[in-house]
Short mmCIF file of C-alpha atoms (C1' of nucleotides) in Angstrom, two decimals:
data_model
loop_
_atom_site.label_atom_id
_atom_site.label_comp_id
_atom_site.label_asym_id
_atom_site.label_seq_id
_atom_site.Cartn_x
_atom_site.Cartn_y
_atom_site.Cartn_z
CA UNK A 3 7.07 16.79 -23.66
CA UNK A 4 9.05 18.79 -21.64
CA UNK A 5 9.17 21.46 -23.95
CA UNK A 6 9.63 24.76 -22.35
CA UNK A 7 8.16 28.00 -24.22
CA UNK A 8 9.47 29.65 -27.29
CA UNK A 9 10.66 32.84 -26.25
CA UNK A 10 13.61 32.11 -23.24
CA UNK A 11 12.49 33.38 -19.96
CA UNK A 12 14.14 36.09 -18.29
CA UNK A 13 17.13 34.74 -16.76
CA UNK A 14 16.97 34.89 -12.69
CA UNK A 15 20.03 34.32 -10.24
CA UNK A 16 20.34 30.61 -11.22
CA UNK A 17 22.36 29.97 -14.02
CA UNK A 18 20.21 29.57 -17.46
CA UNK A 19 20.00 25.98 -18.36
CA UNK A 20 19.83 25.38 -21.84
CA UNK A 21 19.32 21.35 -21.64
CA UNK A 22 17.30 21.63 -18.97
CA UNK A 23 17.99 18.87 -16.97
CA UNK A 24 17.73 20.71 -14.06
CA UNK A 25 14.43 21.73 -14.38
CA UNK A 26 13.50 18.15 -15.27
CA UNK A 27 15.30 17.11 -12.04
CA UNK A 28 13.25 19.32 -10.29
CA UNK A 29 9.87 18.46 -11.91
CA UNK A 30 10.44 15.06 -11.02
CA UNK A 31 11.41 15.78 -7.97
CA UNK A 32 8.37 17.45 -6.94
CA UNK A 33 6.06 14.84 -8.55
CA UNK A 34 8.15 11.60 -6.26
CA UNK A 35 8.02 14.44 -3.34
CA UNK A 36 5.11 14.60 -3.08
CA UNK A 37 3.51 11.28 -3.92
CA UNK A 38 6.03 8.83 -1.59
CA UNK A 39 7.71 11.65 0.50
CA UNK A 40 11.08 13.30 0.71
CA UNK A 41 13.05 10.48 2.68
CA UNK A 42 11.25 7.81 1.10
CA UNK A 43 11.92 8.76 -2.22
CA UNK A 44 15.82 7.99 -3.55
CA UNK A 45 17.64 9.97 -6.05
CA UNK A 46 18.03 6.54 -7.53
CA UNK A 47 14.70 6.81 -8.90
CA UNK A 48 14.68 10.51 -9.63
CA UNK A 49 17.80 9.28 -11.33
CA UNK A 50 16.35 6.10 -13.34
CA UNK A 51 13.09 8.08 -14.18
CA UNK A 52 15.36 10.85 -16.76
CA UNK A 53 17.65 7.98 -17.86
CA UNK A 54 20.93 9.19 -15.99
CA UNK A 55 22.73 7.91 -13.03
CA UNK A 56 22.24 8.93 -9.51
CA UNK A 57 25.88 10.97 -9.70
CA UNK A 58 24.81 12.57 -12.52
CA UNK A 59 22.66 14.52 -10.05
CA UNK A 60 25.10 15.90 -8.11
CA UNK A 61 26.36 18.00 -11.07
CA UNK A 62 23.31 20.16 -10.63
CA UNK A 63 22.05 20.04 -7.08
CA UNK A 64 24.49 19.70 -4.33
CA UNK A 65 22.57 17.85 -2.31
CA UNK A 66 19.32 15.94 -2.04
CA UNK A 67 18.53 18.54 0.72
CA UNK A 68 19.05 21.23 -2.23
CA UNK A 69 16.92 19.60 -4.64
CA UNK A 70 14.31 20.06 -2.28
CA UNK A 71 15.20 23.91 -0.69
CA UNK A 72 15.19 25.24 -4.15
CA UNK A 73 11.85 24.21 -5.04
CA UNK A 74 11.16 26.07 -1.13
CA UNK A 75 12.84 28.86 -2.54
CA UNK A 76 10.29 29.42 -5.30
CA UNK A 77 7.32 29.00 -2.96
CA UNK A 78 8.14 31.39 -0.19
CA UNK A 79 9.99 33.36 -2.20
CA UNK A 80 6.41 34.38 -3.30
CA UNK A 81 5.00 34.48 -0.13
CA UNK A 82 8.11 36.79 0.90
CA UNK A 83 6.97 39.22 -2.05
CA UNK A 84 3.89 39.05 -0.94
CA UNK A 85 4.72 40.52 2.67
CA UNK A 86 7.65 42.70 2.02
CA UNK A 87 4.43 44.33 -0.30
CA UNK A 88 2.20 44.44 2.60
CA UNK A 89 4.38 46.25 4.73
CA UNK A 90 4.85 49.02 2.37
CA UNK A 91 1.29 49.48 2.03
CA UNK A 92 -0.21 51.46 4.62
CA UNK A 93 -2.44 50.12 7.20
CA UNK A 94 -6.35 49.82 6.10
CA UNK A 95 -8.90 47.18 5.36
CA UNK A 96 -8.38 47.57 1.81
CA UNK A 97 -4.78 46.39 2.03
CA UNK A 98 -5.96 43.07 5.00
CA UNK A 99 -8.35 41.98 2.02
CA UNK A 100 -5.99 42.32 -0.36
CA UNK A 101 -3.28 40.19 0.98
CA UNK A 102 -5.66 37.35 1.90
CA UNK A 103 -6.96 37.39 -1.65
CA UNK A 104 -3.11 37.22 -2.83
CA UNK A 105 -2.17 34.85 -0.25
CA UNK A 106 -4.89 32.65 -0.95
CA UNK A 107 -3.86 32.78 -4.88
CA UNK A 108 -0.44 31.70 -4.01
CA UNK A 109 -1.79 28.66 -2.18
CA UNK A 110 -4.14 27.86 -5.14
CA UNK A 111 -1.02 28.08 -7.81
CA UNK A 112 1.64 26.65 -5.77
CA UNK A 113 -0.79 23.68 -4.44
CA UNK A 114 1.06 20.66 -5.76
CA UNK A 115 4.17 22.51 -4.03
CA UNK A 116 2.46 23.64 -1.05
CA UNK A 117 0.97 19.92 -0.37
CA UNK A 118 4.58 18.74 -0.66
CA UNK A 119 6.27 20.95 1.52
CA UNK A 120 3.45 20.63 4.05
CA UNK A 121 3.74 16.87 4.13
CA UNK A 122 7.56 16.96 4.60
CA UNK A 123 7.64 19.46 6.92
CA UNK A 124 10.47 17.13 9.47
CA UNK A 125 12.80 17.11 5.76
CA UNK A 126 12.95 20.82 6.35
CA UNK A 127 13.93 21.15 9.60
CA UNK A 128 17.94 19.95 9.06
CA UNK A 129 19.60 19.70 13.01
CA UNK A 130 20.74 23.40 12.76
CA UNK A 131 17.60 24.76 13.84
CA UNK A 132 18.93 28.50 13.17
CA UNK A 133 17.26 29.39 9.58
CA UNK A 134 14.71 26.81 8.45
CA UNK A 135 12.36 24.37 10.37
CA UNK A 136 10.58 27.80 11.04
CA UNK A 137 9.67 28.34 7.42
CA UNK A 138 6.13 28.19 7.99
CA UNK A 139 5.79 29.96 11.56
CA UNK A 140 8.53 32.91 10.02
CA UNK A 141 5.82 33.82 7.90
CA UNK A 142 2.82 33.34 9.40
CA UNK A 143 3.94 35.57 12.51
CA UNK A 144 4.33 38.00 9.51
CA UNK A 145 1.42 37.63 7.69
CA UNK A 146 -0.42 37.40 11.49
CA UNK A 147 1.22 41.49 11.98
CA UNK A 148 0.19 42.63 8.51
CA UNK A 149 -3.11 41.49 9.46
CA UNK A 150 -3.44 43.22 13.04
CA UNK A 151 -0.69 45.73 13.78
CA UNK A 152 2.27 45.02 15.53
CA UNK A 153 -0.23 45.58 19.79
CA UNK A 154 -3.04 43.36 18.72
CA UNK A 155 -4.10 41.31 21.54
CA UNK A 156 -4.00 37.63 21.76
CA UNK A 157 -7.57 36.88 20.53
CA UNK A 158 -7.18 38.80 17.47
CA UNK A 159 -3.72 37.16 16.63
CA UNK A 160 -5.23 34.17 16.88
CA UNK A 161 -8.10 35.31 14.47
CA UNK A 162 -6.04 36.52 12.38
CA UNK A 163 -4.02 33.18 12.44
CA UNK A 164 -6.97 30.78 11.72
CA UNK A 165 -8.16 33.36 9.19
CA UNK A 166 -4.51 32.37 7.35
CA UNK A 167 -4.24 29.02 7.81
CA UNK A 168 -7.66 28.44 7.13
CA UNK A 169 -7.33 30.09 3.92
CA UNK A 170 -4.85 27.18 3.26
CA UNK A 171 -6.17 24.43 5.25
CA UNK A 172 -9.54 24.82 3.82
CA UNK A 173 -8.06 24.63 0.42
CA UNK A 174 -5.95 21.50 0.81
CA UNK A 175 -8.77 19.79 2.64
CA UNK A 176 -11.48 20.44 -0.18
CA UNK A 177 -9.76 20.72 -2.92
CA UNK A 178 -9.84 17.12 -4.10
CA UNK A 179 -13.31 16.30 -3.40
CA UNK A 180 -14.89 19.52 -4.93
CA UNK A 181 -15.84 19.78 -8.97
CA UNK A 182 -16.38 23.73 -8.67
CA UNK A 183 -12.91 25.25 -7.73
CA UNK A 184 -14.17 28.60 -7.96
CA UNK A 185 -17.15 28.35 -5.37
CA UNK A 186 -14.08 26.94 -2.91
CA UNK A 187 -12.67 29.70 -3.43
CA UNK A 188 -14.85 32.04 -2.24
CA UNK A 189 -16.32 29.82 0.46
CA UNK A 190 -12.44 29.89 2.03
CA UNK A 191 -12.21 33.65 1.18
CA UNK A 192 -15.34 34.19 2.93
CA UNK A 193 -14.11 32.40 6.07
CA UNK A 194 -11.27 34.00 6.22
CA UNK A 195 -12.65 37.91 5.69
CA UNK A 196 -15.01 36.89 8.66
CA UNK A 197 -12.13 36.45 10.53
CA UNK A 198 -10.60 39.38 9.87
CA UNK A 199 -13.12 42.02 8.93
CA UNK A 200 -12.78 44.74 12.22
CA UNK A 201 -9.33 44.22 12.26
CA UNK A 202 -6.92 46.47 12.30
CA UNK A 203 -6.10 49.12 14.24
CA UNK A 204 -8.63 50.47 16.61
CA UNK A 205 -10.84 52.38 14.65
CA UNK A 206 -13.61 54.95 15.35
CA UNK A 207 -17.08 54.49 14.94
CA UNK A 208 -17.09 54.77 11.01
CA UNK A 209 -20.93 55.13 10.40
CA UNK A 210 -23.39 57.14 13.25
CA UNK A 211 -24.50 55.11 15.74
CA UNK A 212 -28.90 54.45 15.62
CA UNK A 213 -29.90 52.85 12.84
CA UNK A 214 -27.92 48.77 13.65
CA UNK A 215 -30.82 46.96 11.60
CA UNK A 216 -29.97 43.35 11.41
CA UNK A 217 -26.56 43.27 11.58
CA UNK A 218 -26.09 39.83 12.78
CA UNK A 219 -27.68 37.56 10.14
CA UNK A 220 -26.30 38.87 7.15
CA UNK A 221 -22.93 37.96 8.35
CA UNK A 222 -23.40 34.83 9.93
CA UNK A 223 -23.99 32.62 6.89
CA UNK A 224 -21.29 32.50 4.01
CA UNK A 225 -22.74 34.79 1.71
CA UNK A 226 -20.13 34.65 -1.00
CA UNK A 227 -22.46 33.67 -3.73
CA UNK B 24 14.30 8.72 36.42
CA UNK B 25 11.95 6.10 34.50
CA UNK B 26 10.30 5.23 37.33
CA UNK B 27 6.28 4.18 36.94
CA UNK B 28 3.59 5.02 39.67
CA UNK B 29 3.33 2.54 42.36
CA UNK B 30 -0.05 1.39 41.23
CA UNK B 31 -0.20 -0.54 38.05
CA UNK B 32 -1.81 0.90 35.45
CA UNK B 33 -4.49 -1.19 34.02
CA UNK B 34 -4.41 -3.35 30.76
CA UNK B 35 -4.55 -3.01 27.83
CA UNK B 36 -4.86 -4.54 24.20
CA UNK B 37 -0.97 -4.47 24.95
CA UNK B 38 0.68 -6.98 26.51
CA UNK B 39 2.00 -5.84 29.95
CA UNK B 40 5.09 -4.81 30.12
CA UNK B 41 7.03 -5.45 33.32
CA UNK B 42 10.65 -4.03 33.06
CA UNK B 43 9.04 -1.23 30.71
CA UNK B 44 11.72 -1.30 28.22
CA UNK B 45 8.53 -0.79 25.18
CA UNK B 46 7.42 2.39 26.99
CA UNK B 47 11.08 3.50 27.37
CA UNK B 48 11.30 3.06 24.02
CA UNK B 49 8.26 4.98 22.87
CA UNK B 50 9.64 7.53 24.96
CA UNK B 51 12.71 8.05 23.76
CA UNK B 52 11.23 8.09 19.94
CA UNK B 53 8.65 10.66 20.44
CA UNK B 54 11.49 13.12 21.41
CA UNK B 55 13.35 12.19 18.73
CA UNK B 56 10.90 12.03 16.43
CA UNK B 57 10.06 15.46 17.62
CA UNK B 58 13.48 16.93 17.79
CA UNK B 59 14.77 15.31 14.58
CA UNK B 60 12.13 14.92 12.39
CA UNK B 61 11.33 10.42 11.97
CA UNK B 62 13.34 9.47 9.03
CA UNK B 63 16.64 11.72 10.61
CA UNK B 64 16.40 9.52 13.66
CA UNK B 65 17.90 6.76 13.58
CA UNK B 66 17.09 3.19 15.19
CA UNK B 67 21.24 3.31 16.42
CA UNK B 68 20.36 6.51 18.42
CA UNK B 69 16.87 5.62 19.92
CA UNK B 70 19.05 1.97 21.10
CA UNK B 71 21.60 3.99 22.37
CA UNK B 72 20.29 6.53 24.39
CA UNK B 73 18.50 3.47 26.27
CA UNK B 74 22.13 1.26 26.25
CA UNK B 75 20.89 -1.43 24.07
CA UNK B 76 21.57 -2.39 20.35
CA UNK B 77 19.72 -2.09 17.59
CA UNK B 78 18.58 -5.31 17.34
CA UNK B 79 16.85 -5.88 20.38
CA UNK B 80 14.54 -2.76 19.59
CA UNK B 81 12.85 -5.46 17.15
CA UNK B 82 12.21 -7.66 20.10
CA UNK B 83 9.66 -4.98 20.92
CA UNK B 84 8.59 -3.60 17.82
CA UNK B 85 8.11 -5.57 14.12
CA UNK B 86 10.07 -2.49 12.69
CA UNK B 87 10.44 1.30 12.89
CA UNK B 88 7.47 2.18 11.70
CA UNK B 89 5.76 0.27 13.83
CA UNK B 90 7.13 1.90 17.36
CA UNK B 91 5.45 5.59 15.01
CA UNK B 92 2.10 3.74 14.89
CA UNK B 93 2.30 2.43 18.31
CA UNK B 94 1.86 6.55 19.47
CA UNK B 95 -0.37 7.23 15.94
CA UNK B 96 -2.48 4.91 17.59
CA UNK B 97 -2.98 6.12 21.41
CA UNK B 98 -3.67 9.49 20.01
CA UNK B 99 -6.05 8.67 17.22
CA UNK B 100 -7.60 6.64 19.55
CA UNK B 101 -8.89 9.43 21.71
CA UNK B 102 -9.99 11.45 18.77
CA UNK B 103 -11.87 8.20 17.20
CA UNK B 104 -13.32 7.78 20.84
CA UNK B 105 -14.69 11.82 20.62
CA UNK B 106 -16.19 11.22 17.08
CA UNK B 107 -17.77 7.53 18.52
CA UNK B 108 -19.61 9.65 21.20
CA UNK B 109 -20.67 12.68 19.16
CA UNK B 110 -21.89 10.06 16.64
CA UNK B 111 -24.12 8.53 19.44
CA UNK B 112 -25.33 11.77 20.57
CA UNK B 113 -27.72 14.19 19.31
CA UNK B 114 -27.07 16.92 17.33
CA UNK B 115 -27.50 19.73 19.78
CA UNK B 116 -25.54 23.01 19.67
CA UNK B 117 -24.30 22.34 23.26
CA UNK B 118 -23.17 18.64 22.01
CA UNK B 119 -21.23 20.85 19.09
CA UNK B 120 -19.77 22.54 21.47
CA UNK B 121 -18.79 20.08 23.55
CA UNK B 122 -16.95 18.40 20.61
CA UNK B 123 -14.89 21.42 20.02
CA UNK B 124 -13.67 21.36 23.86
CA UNK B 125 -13.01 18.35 23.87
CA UNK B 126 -11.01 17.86 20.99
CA UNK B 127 -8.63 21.03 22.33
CA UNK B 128 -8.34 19.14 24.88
CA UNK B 129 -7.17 16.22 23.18
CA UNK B 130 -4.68 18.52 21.08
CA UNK B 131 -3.61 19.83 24.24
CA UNK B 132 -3.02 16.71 26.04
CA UNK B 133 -1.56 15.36 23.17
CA UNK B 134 0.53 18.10 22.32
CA UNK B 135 4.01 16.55 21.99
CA UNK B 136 2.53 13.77 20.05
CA UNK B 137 0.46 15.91 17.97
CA UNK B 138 3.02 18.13 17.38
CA UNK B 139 5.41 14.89 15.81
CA UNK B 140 2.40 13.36 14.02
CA UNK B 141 2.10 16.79 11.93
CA UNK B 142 5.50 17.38 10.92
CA UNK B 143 5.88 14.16 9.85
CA UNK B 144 2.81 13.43 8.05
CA UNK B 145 4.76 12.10 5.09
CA UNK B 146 6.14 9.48 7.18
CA UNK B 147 2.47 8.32 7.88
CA UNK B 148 1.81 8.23 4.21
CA UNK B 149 2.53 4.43 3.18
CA UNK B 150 3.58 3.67 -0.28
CA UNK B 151 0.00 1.67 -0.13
CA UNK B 152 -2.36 4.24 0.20
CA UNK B 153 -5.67 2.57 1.41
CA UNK B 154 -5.65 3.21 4.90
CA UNK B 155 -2.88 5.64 6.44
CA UNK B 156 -1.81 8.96 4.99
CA UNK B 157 -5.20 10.17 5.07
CA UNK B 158 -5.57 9.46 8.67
CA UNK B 159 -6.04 13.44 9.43
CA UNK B 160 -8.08 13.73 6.57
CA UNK B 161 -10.36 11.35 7.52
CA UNK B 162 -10.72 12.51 10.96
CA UNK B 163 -11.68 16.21 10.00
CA UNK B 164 -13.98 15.07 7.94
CA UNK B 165 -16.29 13.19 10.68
CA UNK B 166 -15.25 16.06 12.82
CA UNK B 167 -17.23 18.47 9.95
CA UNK B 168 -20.38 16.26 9.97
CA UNK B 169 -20.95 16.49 13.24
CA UNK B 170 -20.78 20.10 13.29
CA UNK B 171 -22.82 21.06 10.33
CA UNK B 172 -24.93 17.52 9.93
CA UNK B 173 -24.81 15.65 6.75
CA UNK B 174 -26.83 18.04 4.00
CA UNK B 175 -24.28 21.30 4.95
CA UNK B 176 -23.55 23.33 2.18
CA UNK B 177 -19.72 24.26 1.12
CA UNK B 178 -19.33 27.35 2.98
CA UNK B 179 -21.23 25.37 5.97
CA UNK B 180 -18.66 23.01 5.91
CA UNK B 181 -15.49 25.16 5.19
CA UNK B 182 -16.37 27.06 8.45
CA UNK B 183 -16.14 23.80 10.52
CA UNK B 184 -13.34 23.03 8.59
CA UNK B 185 -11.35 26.08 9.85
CA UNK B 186 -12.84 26.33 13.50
CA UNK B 187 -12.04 22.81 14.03
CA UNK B 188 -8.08 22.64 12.53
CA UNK B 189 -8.19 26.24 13.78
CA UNK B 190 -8.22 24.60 17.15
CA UNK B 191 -5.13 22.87 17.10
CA UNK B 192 -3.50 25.48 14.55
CA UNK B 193 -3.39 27.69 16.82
CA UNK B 194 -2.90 26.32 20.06
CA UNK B 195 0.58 24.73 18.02
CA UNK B 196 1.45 28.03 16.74
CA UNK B 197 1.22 30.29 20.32
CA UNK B 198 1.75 27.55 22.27
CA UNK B 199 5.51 28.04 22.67
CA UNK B 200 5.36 31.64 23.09
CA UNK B 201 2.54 32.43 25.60
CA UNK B 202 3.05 32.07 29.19
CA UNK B 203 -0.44 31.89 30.10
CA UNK B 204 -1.88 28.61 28.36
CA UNK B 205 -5.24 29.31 30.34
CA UNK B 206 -6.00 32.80 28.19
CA UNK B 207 -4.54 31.10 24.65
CA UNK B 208 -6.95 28.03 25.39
CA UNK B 209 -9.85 30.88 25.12
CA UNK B 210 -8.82 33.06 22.70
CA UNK B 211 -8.68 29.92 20.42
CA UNK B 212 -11.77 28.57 21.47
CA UNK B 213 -13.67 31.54 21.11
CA UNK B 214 -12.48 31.76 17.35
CA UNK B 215 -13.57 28.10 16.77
CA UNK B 216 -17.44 28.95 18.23
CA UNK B 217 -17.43 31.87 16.26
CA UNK B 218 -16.92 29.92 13.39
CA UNK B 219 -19.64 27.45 14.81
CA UNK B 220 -22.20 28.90 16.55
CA UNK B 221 -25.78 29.18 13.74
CA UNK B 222 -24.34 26.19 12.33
CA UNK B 223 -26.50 22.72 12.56
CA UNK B 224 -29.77 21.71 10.99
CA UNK B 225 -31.71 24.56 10.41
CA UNK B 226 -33.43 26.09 13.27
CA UNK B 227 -36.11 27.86 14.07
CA UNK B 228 -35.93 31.50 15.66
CA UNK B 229 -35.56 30.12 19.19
CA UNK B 230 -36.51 33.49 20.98
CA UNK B 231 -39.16 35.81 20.27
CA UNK B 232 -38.16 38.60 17.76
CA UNK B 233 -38.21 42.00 18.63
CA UNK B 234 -35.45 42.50 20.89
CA UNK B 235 -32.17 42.10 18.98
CA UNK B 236 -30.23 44.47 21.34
CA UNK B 237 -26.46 44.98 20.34
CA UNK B 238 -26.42 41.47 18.69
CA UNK B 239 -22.74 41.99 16.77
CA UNK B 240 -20.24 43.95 18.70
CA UNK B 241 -20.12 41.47 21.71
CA UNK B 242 -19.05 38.81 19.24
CA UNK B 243 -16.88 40.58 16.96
CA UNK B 244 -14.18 41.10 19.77
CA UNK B 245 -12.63 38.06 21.58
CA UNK B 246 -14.32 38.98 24.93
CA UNK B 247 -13.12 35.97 26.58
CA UNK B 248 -11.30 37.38 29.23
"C1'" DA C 24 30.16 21.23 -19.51
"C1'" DC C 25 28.03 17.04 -18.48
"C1'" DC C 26 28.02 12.47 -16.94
"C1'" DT C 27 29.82 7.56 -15.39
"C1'" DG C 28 31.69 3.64 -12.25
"C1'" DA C 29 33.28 2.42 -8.26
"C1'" DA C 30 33.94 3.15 -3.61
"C1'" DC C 31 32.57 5.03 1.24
"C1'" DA C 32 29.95 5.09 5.71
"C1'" DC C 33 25.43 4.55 7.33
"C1'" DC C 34 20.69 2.87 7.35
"C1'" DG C 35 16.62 -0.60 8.42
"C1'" DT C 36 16.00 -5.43 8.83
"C1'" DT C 37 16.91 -10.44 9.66
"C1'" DC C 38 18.43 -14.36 12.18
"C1'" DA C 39 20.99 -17.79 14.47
"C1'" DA C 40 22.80 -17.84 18.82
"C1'" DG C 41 23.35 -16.74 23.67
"C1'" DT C 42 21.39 -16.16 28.69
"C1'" DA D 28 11.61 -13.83 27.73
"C1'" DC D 29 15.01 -10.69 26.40
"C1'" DC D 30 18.97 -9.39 24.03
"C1'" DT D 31 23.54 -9.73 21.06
"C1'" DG D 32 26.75 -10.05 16.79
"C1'" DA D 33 27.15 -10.49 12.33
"C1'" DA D 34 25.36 -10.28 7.96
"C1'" DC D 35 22.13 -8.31 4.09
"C1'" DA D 36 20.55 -4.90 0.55
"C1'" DC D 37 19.95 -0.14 0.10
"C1'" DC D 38 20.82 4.73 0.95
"C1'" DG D 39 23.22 9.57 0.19
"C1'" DT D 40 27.63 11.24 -1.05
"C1'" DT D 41 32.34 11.62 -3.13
"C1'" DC D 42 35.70 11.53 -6.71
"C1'" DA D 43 38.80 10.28 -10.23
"C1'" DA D 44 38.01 9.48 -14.80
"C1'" DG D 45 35.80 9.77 -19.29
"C1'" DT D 46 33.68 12.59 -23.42
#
DNA sequence: ACCTGAACACCGTTCAAGT
DNA sequence: ACCTGAACACCGTTCAAGT
């Protein structure tokens, strides 16, 4: 059942667990998370559903605040990669596309995580409001420079913000209903490059002016497919 | 300090209240609910800051969760009320429009309680799942028929999608940082009828073609100041 | 190293009783 | 009508103790 896979994986700054109840601690938790809520879940049943007691627990996480920041710590330790990457790249449209298309993949793999932490976003805002509560603005202030350069104005930050949160947005709010994953995909990708496409910093005239033939129309429509 | 305008307001479903000791009390929770996230707030605090116990809060309310569908309710209200009257109108692009203004301005009016209502959505999210919990969900969807009409294709309706939540994402995001509301209330509505405008039931060319002057780089840029 | 049993303060909710 | 005081079951957390 909870088998994990044959060859051990490479050991990361948590210590390796060999039973792994923590890791079944965490799946669980994810799964109650998600479908009842942080607060309205208790480690009671976390507890009851692997068979131990509630203190049992506590030998792994030290809180039921950690439970929950570590599986954070997976997600946007991702989306971390994904910007400390962007802003070694250099600036062109190549590297915009790029990071939604990346961005957009984390969403996709991390979705039953994503849903969760979206849902509970008051459970990550603890009283000190110094680190976390700002999880989700932190990053999208980053991923809002990568996609405009640090002068943009305020209509193309907020392009570039929709273009981001719709990537995510649109694939929450779909994602259920639709049988064809893929063509999401690109429908949300499409939004998105609209969004962003002439971004950047302010570029010359790449092509000589004179011959604009319909340059409207093939744009306007999502034509993804 | 608490002190109502001199002319009654008029009534409501509600009973009237006379001493205002329900409204003080939905006051006092939608800060804390803000500030502290709705399961972190406790019924002691909300009784305290007004110099009452804990008890008599239930004089006013059947529980807690009813004093966070008291204010679910008055805002909900307004958006049901938008989709009630673009559902009676027809489906115009200047009705379209008119939806997505008007809904900003419900997010913008509503801004403190919107603001509550998102980050704590899991709080909405009853362990009976018929009705609440997919109270946004169900909202944006209505939202997207009336801007694309019932027959849209994905893309079609992913681009409502965004431009509408757009709306609201971004006014939440900026909100606290600009000092000029008036030119963040543009920029995002000119993303949103980006997003919007060629949408609808299929239309015929509605000017003579021939003079497509400069038809793209006048929309590209958010030339809404 | 991994887990238990019992205790702690606090929570939302109820209810008889007061004015 | 409006509010109190005391009780209820449940919660997250701690800790000495077991293996």
């Amino acid at each position: 059942m909870s088998e994990a896979a044959s060859v051990p994986p490479a050991e990361g700054q948590e210590p390796l667990e060999r039973g792994g109840t923590r890791a079944r601690i965490q799946a669980v938790a994810v799964e109650l998370f998600t479908e009842q809520g942080y607060d309205k879940t208790s480690l009671r049943e976390i507890a009851e559903r692997l068979g131990v007691t509630k203190a049992a627990l506590y030998y792994h996480f030290k809180s039921k605040d950690d439970i929950l920041h570590s599986l954070v710590d997976d997600y946007f330790g991702q989306v971390d990669a994904l910007i400390a990457w962007g802003q070694s790249q250099r600036r062109t449209a190549e590297v915009r596309d790029e990071i939604l298309v990346r961005y957009l993949d984390i969403v996709i793999g991390g979705h039953q995580v994503y849903k969760m932490l979206h849902q509970n976003q008051a459970a990550l805002a603890g009283k000190h409001v110094k680190e976390r509560g700002q999880l989700f603005r932190e990053r999208m202030n980053s991923i809002i420079d990568l996609l405009t350069g640090p002068g943009a104005s305020l209509p193309e930050r907020v392009r570039a913000a929709v273009a981001a949160s719709g990537l995510s947005i649109g694939w929450m709010l779909f994602h259920d209903d639709t049988q064809d994953p893929c063509e999401l995909r690109s429908a949300v990708l499409g939004v998105a490059r609209e969004l962003t496409e002439g971004a950047g910093p302010p570029a010359v005239a790449l092509r000589p002016a004179g011959q604009d033939q319909e340059p409207a129309a093939a744009r306007t429509r999502g034509s993804t497919r």
